[in-house]
mmCIF file of C-alpha atoms and ligand atoms in Angstrom:
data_model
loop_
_atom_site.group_PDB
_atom_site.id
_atom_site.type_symbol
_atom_site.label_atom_id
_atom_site.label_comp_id
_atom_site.label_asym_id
_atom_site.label_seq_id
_atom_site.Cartn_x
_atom_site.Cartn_y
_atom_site.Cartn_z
ATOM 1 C CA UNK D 2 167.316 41.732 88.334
ATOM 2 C CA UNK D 3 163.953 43.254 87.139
ATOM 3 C CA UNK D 4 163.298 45.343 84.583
ATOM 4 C CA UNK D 5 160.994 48.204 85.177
ATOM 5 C CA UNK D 6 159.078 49.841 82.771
ATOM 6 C CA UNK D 7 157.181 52.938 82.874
ATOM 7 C CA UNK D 8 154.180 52.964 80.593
ATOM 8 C CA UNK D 9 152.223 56.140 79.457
ATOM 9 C CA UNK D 10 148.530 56.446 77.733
ATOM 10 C CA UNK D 11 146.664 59.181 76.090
ATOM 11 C CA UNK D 12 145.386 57.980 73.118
ATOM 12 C CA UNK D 13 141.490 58.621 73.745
ATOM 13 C CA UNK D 14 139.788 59.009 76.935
ATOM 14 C CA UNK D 15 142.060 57.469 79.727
ATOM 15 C CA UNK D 16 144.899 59.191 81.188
ATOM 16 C CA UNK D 17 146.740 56.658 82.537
ATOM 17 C CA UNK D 18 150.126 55.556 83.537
ATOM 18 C CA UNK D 19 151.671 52.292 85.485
ATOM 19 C CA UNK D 20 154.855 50.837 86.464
ATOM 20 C CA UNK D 21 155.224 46.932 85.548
ATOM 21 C CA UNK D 22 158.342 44.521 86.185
ATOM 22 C CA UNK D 23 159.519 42.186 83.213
ATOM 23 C CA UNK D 24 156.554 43.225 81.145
ATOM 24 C CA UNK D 25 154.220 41.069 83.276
ATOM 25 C CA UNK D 26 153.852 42.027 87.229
ATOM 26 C CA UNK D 27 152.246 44.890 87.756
ATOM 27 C CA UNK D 28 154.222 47.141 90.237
ATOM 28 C CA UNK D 29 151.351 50.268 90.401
ATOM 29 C CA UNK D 30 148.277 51.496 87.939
ATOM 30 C CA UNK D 31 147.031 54.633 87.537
ATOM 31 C CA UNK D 32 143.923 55.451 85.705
ATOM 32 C CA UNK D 33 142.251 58.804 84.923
ATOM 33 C CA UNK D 34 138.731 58.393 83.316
ATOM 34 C CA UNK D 35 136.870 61.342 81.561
ATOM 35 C CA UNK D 36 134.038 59.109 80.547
ATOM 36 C CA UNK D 37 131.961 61.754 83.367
ATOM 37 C CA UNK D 38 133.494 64.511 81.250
ATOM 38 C CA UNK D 39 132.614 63.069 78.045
ATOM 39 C CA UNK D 40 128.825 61.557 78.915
ATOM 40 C CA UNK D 41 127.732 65.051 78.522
ATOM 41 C CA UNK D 42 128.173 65.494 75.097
ATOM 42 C CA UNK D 43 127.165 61.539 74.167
ATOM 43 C CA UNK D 44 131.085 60.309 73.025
ATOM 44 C CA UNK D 45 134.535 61.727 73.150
ATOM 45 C CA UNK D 46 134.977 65.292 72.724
ATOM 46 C CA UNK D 47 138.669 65.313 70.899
ATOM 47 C CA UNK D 48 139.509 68.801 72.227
ATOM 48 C CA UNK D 49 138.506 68.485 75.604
ATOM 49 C CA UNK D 50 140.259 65.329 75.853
ATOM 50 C CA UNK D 51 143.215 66.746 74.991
ATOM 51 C CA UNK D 52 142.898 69.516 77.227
ATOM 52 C CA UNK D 53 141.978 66.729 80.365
ATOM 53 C CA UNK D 54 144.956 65.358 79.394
ATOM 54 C CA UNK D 55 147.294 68.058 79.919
ATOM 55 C CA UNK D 56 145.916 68.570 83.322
ATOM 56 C CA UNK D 57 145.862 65.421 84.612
ATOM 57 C CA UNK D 58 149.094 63.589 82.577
ATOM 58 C CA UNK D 59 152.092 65.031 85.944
ATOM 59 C CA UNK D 60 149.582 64.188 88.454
ATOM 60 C CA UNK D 61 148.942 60.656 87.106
ATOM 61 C CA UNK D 62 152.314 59.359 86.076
ATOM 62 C CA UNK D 63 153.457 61.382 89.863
ATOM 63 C CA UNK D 64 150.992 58.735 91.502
ATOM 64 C CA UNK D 65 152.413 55.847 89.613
ATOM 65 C CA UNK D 66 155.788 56.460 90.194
ATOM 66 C CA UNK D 67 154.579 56.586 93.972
ATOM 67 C CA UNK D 68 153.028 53.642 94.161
ATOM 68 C CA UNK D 69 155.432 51.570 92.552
ATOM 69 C CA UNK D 70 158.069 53.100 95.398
ATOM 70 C CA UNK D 71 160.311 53.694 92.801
ATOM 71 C CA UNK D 72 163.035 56.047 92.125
ATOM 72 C CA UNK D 73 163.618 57.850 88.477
ATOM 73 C CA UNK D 74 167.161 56.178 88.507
ATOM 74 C CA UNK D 75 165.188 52.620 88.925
ATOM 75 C CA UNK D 76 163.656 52.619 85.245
ATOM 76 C CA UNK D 77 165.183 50.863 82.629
ATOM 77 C CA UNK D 78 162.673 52.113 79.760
ATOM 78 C CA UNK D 79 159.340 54.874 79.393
ATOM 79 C CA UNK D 80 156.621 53.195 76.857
ATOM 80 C CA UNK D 81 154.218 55.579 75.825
ATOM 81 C CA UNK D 82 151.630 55.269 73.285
ATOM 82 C CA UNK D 83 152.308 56.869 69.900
ATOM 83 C CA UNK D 84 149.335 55.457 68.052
ATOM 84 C CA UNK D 85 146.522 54.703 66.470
ATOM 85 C CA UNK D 86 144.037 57.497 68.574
ATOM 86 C CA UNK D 87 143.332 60.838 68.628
ATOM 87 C CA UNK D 88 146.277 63.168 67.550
ATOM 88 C CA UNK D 89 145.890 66.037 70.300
ATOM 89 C CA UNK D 90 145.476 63.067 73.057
ATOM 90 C CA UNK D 91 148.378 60.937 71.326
ATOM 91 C CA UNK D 92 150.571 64.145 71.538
ATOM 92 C CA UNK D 93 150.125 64.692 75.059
ATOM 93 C CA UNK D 94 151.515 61.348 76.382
ATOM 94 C CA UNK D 95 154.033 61.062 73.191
ATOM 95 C CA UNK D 96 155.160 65.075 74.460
ATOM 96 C CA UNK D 97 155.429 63.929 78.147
ATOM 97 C CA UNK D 98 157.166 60.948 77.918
ATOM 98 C CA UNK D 99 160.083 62.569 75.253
ATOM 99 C CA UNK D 100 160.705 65.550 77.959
ATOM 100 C CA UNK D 101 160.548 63.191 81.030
ATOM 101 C CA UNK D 102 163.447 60.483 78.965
ATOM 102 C CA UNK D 103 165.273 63.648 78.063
ATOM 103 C CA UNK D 104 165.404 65.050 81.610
ATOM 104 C CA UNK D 105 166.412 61.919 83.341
ATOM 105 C CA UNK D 106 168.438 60.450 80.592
ATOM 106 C CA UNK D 107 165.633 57.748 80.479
ATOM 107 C CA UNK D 108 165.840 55.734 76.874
ATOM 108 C CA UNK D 109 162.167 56.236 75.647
ATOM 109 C CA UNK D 110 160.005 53.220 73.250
ATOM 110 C CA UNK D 111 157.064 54.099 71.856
ATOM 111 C CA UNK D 112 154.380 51.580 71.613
ATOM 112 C CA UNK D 113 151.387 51.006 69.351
ATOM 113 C CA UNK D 114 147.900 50.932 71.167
ATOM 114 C CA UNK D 115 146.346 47.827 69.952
ATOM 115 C CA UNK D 116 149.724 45.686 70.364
ATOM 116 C CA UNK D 117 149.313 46.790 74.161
ATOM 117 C CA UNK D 118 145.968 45.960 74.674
ATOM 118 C CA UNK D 119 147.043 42.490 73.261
ATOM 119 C CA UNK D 120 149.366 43.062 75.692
ATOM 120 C CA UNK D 121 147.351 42.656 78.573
ATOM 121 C CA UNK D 122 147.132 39.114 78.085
ATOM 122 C CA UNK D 123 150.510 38.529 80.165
ATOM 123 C CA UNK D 124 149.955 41.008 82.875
ATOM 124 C CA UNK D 125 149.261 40.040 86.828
ATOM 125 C CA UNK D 126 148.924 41.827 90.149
ATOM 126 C CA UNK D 127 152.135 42.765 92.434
ATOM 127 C CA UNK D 128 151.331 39.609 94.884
ATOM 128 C CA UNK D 129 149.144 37.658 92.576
ATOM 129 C CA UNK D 130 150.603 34.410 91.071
ATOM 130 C CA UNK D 131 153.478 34.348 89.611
ATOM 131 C CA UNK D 132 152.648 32.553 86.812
ATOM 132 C CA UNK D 133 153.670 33.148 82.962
ATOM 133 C CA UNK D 134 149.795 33.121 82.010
ATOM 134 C CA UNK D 135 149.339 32.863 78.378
ATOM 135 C CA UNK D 136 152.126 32.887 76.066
ATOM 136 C CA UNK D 137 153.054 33.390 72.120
ATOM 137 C CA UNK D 138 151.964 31.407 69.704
ATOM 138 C CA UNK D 139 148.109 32.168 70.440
ATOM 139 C CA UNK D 140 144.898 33.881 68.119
ATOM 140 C CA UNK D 141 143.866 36.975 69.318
ATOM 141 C CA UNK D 142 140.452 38.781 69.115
ATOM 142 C CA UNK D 143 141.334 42.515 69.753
ATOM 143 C CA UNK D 144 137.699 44.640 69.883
ATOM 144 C CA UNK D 145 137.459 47.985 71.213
ATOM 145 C CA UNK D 146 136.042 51.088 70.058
ATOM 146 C CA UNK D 147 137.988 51.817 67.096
ATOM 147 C CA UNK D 148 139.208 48.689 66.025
ATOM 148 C CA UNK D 149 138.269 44.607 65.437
ATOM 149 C CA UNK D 150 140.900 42.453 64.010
ATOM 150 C CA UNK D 151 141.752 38.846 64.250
ATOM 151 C CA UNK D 152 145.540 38.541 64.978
ATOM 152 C CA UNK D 153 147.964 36.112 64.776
ATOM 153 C CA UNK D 154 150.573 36.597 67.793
ATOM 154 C CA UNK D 155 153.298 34.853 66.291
ATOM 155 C CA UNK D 156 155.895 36.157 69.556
ATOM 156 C CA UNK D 157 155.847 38.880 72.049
ATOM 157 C CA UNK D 158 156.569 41.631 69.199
ATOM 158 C CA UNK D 159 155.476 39.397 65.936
ATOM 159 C CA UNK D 160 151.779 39.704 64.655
ATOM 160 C CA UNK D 161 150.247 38.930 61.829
ATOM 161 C CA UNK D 162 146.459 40.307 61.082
ATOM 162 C CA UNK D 163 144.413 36.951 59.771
ATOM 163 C CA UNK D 164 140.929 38.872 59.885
ATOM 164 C CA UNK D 165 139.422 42.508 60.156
ATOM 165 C CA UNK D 166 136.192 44.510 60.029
ATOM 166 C CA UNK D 167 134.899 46.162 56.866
ATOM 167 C CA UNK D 168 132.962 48.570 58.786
ATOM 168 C CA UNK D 169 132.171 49.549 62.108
ATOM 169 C CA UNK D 170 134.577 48.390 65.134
ATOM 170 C CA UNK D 171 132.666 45.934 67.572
ATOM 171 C CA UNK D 172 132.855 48.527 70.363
ATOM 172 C CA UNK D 173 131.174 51.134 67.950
ATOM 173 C CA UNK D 174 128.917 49.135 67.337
ATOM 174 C CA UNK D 175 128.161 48.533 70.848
ATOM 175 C CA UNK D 176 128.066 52.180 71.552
ATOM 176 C CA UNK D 177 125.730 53.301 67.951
ATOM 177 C CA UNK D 178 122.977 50.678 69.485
ATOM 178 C CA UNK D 179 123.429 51.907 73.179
ATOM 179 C CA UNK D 180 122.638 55.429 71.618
ATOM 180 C CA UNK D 181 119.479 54.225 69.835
ATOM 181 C CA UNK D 182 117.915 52.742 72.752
ATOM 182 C CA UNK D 183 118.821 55.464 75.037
ATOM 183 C CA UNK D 184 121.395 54.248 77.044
ATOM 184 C CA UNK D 185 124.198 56.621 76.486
ATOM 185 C CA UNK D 186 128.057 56.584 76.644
ATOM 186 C CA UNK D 187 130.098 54.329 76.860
ATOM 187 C CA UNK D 188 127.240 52.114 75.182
ATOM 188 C CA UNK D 189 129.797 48.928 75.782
ATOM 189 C CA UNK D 190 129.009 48.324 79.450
ATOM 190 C CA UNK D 191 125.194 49.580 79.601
ATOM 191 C CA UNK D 192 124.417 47.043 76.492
ATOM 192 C CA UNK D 193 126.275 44.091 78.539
ATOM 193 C CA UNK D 194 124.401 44.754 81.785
ATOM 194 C CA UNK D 195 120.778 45.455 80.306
ATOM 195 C CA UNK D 196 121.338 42.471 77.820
ATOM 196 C CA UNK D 197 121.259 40.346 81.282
ATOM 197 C CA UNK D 198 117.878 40.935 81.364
ATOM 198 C CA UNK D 199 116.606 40.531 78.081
ATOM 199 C CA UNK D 200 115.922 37.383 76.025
ATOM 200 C CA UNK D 201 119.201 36.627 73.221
ATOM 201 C CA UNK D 202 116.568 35.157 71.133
ATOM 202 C CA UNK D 203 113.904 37.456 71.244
ATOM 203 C CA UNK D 204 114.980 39.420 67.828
ATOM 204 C CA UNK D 205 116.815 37.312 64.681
ATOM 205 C CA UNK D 206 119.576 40.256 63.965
ATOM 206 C CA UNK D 207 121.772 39.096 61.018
ATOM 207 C CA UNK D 208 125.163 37.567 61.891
ATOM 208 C CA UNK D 209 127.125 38.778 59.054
ATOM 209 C CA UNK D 210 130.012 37.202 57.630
ATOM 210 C CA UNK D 211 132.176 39.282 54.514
ATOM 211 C CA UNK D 212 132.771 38.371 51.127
ATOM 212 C CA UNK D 213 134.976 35.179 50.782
ATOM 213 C CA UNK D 214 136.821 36.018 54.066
ATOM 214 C CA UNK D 215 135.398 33.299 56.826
ATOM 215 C CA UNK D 216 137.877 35.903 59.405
ATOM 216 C CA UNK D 217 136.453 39.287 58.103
ATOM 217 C CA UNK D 218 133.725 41.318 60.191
ATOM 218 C CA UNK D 219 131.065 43.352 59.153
ATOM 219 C CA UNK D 220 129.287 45.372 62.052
ATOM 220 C CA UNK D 221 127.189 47.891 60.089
ATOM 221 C CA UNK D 222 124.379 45.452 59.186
ATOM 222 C CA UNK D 223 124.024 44.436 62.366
ATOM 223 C CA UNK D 224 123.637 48.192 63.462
ATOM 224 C CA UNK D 225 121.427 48.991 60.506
ATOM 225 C CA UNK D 226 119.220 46.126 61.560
ATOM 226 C CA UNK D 227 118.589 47.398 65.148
ATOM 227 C CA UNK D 228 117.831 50.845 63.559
ATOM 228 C CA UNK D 229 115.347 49.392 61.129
ATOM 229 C CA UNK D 230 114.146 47.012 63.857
ATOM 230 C CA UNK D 231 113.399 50.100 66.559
ATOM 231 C CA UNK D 232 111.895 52.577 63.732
ATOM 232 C CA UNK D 233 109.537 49.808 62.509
ATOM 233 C CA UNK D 234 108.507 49.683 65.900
ATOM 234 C CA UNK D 235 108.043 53.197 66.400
ATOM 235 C CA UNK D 236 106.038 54.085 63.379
ATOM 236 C CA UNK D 237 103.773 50.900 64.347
ATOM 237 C CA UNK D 238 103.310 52.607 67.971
ATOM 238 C CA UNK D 239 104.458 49.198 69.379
ATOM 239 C CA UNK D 240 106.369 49.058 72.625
ATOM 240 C CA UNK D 241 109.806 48.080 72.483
ATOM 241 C CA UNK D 242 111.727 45.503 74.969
ATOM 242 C CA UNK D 243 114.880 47.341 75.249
ATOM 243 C CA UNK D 244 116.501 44.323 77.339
ATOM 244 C CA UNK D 245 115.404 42.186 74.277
ATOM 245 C CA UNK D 246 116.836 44.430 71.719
ATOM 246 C CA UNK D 247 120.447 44.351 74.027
ATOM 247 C CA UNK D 248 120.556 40.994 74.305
ATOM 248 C CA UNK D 249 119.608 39.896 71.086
ATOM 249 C CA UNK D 250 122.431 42.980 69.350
ATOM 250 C CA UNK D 251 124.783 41.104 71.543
ATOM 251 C CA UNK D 252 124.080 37.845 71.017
ATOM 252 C CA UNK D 253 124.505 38.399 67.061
ATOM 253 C CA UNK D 254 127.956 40.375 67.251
ATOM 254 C CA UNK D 255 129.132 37.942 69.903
ATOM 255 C CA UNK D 256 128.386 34.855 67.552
ATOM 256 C CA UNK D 257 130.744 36.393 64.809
ATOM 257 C CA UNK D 258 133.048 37.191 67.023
ATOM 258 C CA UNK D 259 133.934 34.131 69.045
ATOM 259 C CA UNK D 260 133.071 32.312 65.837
ATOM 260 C CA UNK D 261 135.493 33.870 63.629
ATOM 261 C CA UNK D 262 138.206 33.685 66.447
ATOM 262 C CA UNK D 263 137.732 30.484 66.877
ATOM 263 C CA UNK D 264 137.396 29.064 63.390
ATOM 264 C CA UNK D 265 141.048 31.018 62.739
ATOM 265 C CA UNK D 266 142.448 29.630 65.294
ATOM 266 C CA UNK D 267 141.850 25.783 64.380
ATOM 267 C CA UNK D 268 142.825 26.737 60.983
ATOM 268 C CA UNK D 269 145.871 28.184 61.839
ATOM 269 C CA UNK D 270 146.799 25.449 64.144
ATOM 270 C CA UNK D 271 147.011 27.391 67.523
ATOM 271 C CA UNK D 272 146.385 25.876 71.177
ATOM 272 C CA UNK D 273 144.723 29.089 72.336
ATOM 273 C CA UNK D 274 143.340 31.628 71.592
ATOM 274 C CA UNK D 275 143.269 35.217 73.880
ATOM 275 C CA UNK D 276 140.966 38.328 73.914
ATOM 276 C CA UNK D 277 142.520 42.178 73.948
ATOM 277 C CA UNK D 278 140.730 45.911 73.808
ATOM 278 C CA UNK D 279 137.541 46.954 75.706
ATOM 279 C CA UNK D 280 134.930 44.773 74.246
ATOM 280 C CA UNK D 281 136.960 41.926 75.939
ATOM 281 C CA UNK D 282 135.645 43.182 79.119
ATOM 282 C CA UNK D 283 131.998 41.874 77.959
ATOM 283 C CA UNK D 284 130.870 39.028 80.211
ATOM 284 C CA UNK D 285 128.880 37.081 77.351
ATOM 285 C CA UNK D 286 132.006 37.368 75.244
ATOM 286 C CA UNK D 287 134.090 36.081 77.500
ATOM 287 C CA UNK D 288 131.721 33.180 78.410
ATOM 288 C CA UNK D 289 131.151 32.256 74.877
ATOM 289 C CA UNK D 290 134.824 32.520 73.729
ATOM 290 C CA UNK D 291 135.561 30.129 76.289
ATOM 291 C CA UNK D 292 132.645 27.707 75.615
ATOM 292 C CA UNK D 293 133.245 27.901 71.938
ATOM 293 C CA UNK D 294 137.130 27.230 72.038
ATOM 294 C CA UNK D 295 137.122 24.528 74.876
ATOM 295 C CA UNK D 296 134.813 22.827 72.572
ATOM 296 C CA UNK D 297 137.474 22.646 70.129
ATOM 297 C CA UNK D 298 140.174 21.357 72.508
ATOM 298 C CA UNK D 299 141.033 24.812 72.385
ATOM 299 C CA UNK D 300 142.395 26.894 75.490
ATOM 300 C CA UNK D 301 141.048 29.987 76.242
ATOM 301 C CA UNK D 302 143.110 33.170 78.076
ATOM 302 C CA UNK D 303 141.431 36.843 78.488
ATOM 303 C CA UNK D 304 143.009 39.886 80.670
ATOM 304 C CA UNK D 305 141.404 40.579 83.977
ATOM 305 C CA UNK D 306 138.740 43.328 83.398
ATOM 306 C CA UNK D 307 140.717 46.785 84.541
ATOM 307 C CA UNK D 308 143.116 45.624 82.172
ATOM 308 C CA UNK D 309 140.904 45.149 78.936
ATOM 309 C CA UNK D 310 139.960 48.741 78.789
ATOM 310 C CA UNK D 311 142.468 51.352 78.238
ATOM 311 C CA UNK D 312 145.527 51.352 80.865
ATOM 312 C CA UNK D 313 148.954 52.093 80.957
ATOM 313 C CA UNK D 314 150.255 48.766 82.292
ATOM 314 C CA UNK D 315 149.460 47.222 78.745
ATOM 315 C CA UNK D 316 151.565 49.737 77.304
ATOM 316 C CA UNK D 317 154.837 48.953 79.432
ATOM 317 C CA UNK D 318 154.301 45.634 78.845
ATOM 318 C CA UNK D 319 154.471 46.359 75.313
ATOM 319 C CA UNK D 320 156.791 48.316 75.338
ATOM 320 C CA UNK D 321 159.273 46.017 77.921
ATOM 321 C CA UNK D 322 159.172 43.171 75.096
ATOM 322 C CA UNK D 323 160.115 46.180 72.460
ATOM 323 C CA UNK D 324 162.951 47.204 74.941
ATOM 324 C CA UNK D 325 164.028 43.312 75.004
ATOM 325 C CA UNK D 326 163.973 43.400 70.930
ATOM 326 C CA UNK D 327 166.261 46.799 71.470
ATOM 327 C CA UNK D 328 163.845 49.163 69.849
ATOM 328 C CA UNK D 329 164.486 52.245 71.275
ATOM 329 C CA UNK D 330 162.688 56.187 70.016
ATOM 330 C CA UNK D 331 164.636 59.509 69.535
ATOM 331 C CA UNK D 332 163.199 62.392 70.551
ATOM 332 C CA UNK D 333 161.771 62.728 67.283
ATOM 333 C CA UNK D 334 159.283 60.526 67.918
ATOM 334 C CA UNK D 335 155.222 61.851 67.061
ATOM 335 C CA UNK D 336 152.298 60.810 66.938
ATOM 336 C CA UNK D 337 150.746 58.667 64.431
ATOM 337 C CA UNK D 338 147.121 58.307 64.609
ATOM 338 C CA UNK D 339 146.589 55.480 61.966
ATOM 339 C CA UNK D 340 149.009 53.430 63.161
ATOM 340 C CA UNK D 341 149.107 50.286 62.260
ATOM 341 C CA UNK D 342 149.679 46.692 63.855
ATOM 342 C CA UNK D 343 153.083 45.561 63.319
ATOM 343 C CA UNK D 344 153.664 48.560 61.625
ATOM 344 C CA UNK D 345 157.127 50.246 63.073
HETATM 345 O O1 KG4 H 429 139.931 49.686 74.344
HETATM 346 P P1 KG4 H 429 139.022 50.763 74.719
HETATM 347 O O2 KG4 H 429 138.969 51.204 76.169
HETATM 348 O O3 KG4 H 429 139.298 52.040 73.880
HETATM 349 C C1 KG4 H 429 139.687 51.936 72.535
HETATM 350 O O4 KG4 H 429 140.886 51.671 72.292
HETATM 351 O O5 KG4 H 429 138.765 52.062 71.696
HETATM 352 O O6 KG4 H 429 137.586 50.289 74.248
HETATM 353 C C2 KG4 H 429 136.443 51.052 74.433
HETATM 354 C C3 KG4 H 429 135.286 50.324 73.758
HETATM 355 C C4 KG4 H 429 134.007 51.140 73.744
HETATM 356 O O7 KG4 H 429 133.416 51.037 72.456
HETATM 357 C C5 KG4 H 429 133.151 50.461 74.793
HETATM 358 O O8 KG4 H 429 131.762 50.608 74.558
HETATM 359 C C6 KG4 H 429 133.606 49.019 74.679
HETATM 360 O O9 KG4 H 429 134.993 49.104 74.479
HETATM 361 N N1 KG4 H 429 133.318 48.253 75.901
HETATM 362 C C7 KG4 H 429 132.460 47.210 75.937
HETATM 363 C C8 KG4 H 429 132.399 46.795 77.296
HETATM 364 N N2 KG4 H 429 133.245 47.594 78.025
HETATM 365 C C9 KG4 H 429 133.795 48.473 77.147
HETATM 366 N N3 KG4 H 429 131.753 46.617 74.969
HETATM 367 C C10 KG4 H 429 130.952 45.589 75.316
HETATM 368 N N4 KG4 H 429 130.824 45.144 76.589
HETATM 369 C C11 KG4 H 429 131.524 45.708 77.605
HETATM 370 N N5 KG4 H 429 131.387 45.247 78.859
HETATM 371 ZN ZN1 ZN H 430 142.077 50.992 73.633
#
């Protein structure tokens, strides 16, 4: 018999909530955006996030529980996300998720954010294939807005951190340079699609690499460069190719990134290596990761797109592997917004 898991997420800007079987088949998937809400100010508003939340959170996890055609009585676990995020957003799904356990005598497992967009590496479509997809030991490369580590997945609930950034995340990074040339929020997507235009060699931005630490990231010099690079051109009244600019910003993160991933992976003897968090949803990235680890003999496994940015299938599918391990959360449970991976 299945096991059905309902997962909850609030920790930033997606309200969203799914129901997946045996922490891989995806039974329904609901997600509430506020980028629209959040363009207008240029990033995420905390506070009105929050406030989104509370008015969306019934509605959404209503609709999931509807689509999967699912009775109350039917779920073995709720996973919500308890951290790393935003505390007011965190609170939200951590709040909803401890009354809706408690009402219907649910057992509740909280999840940490980054482990479920790693996550999202063994999750498939109600009707798609059913097979296992990727499956521990594998390197990961998790990038989204907040974070960029290189992690070891030693099993479904085991991870060791091999490499991290000193700076900026990847995704910041993405969305500081989208700023600068005008592009707006979320920078991630706008820099992808306008870098398909633009020339990758155009501009020599630095590919930085971090002390003695061949799996470390640094993102801020790459950022400071694109600065430097667009004032220069300002205060010499030249015209600048924005497409250039894009594609030459992403060329240089996506180097260190599939390099570094890579490079860890042969080290640390692992057969494949995987992709987690928004930035995997970038089409060069996922190109070159592939390219750069089939090279090396080297199999390469990334989520499909709606699952790379933030979702709440990810999070049951965390959370169903925690269930397996029989973690379980009182109804103490909080938030804790600088969670860390592995941490428990
Ligand atoms: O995982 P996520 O949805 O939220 C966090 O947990 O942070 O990631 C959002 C980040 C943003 O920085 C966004 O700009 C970036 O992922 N992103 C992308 C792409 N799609 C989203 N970055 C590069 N290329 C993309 N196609
Ligand atoms: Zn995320």
């Amino acid at each position: 018999m299945s096991r059905y898991i309902l997962g909850i997420e609030t920790s930033c800007d997606e309200t969203a909530a799914s129901v997946v079987a045996d922490g891989r088949k995806v039974i329904s998937n609901v997600i509430y955006t506020q980028i629209p809400t959040h363009t207008l100010y240029g990033g995420v508003v905390p506070e009105i996030a929050s406030r989104e939340h509370v008015l969306k959170i019934n509605q959404v996890i209503k609709k999931a529980m509807e689509d999967a055609k699912l009775d109350w009585s039917d779920l073995d676990a709720i996973a919500v996300t308890y951290g790393p995020g935003l505390v007011g957003p965190l609170l939200i799904g951590v709040s909803t998720a401890k009354a809706l356990a408690y009402a219907k005598g649910i057992p509740l497992v909280g999840v940490n954010h980054i482990e479920g967009h790693i996550c999202a590496n063994y999750l498939y479509e109600r009707g798609g294939q059913d097979e296992v997809g990727v499956a521990p030991p594998y390197m990961c490369l998790v990038a989204s807005g907040g974070h960029s580590h290189i992690v070891r997945v030693d099993d479904f609930t085991k991870y060791t951190i091999i490499g991290r950034t000193h700076d900026d995340a990847a995704g910041e990074a993405f969305d500081k340079v989208a700023r600068a040339i005008g592009l707006g929020y979320p920078g991630g997507p706008k820099v992808d699609k306008l870098a398909r235009e633009g020339n990758p060699d155009a501009i020599d931005f630095p590919r930085a690499s971090v002390g003695d630490s061949p799996y470390d990231f640094s993102f801020s010099g790459i950022k400071s460069a694109v600065l430097n690079y667009l004032n220069g051109a300002e205060m010499k009244g030249e015209e600048v190719n924005k497409a250039d600019v894009a594609a030459s910003f992403q060329q240089a993160v996506i180097d260190v990134l599939a390099d570094h991933t890579v490079q860890a992976a042969i080290d640390h003897g692992m057969k494949t290596v995987a992709l987690a968090g928004g930035v995997a949803a970038n089409s060069l990235l996922r190109e070159t990761m592939k390219e750069r680890a089939e090279l090396k003999g080297i199999s390469f496994h990334c989520p499909e797109l709606i699952y790379c940015t933030d979702n709440g299938a990810m999070i049951a599918s965390a959370g169903y592997f925690e269930y397996e391990e029989g973690r379980r959360a009182d109804l103490y449970l909080n938030a804790v917004p600088n969670l860390k991976i592995g941490e428990r």
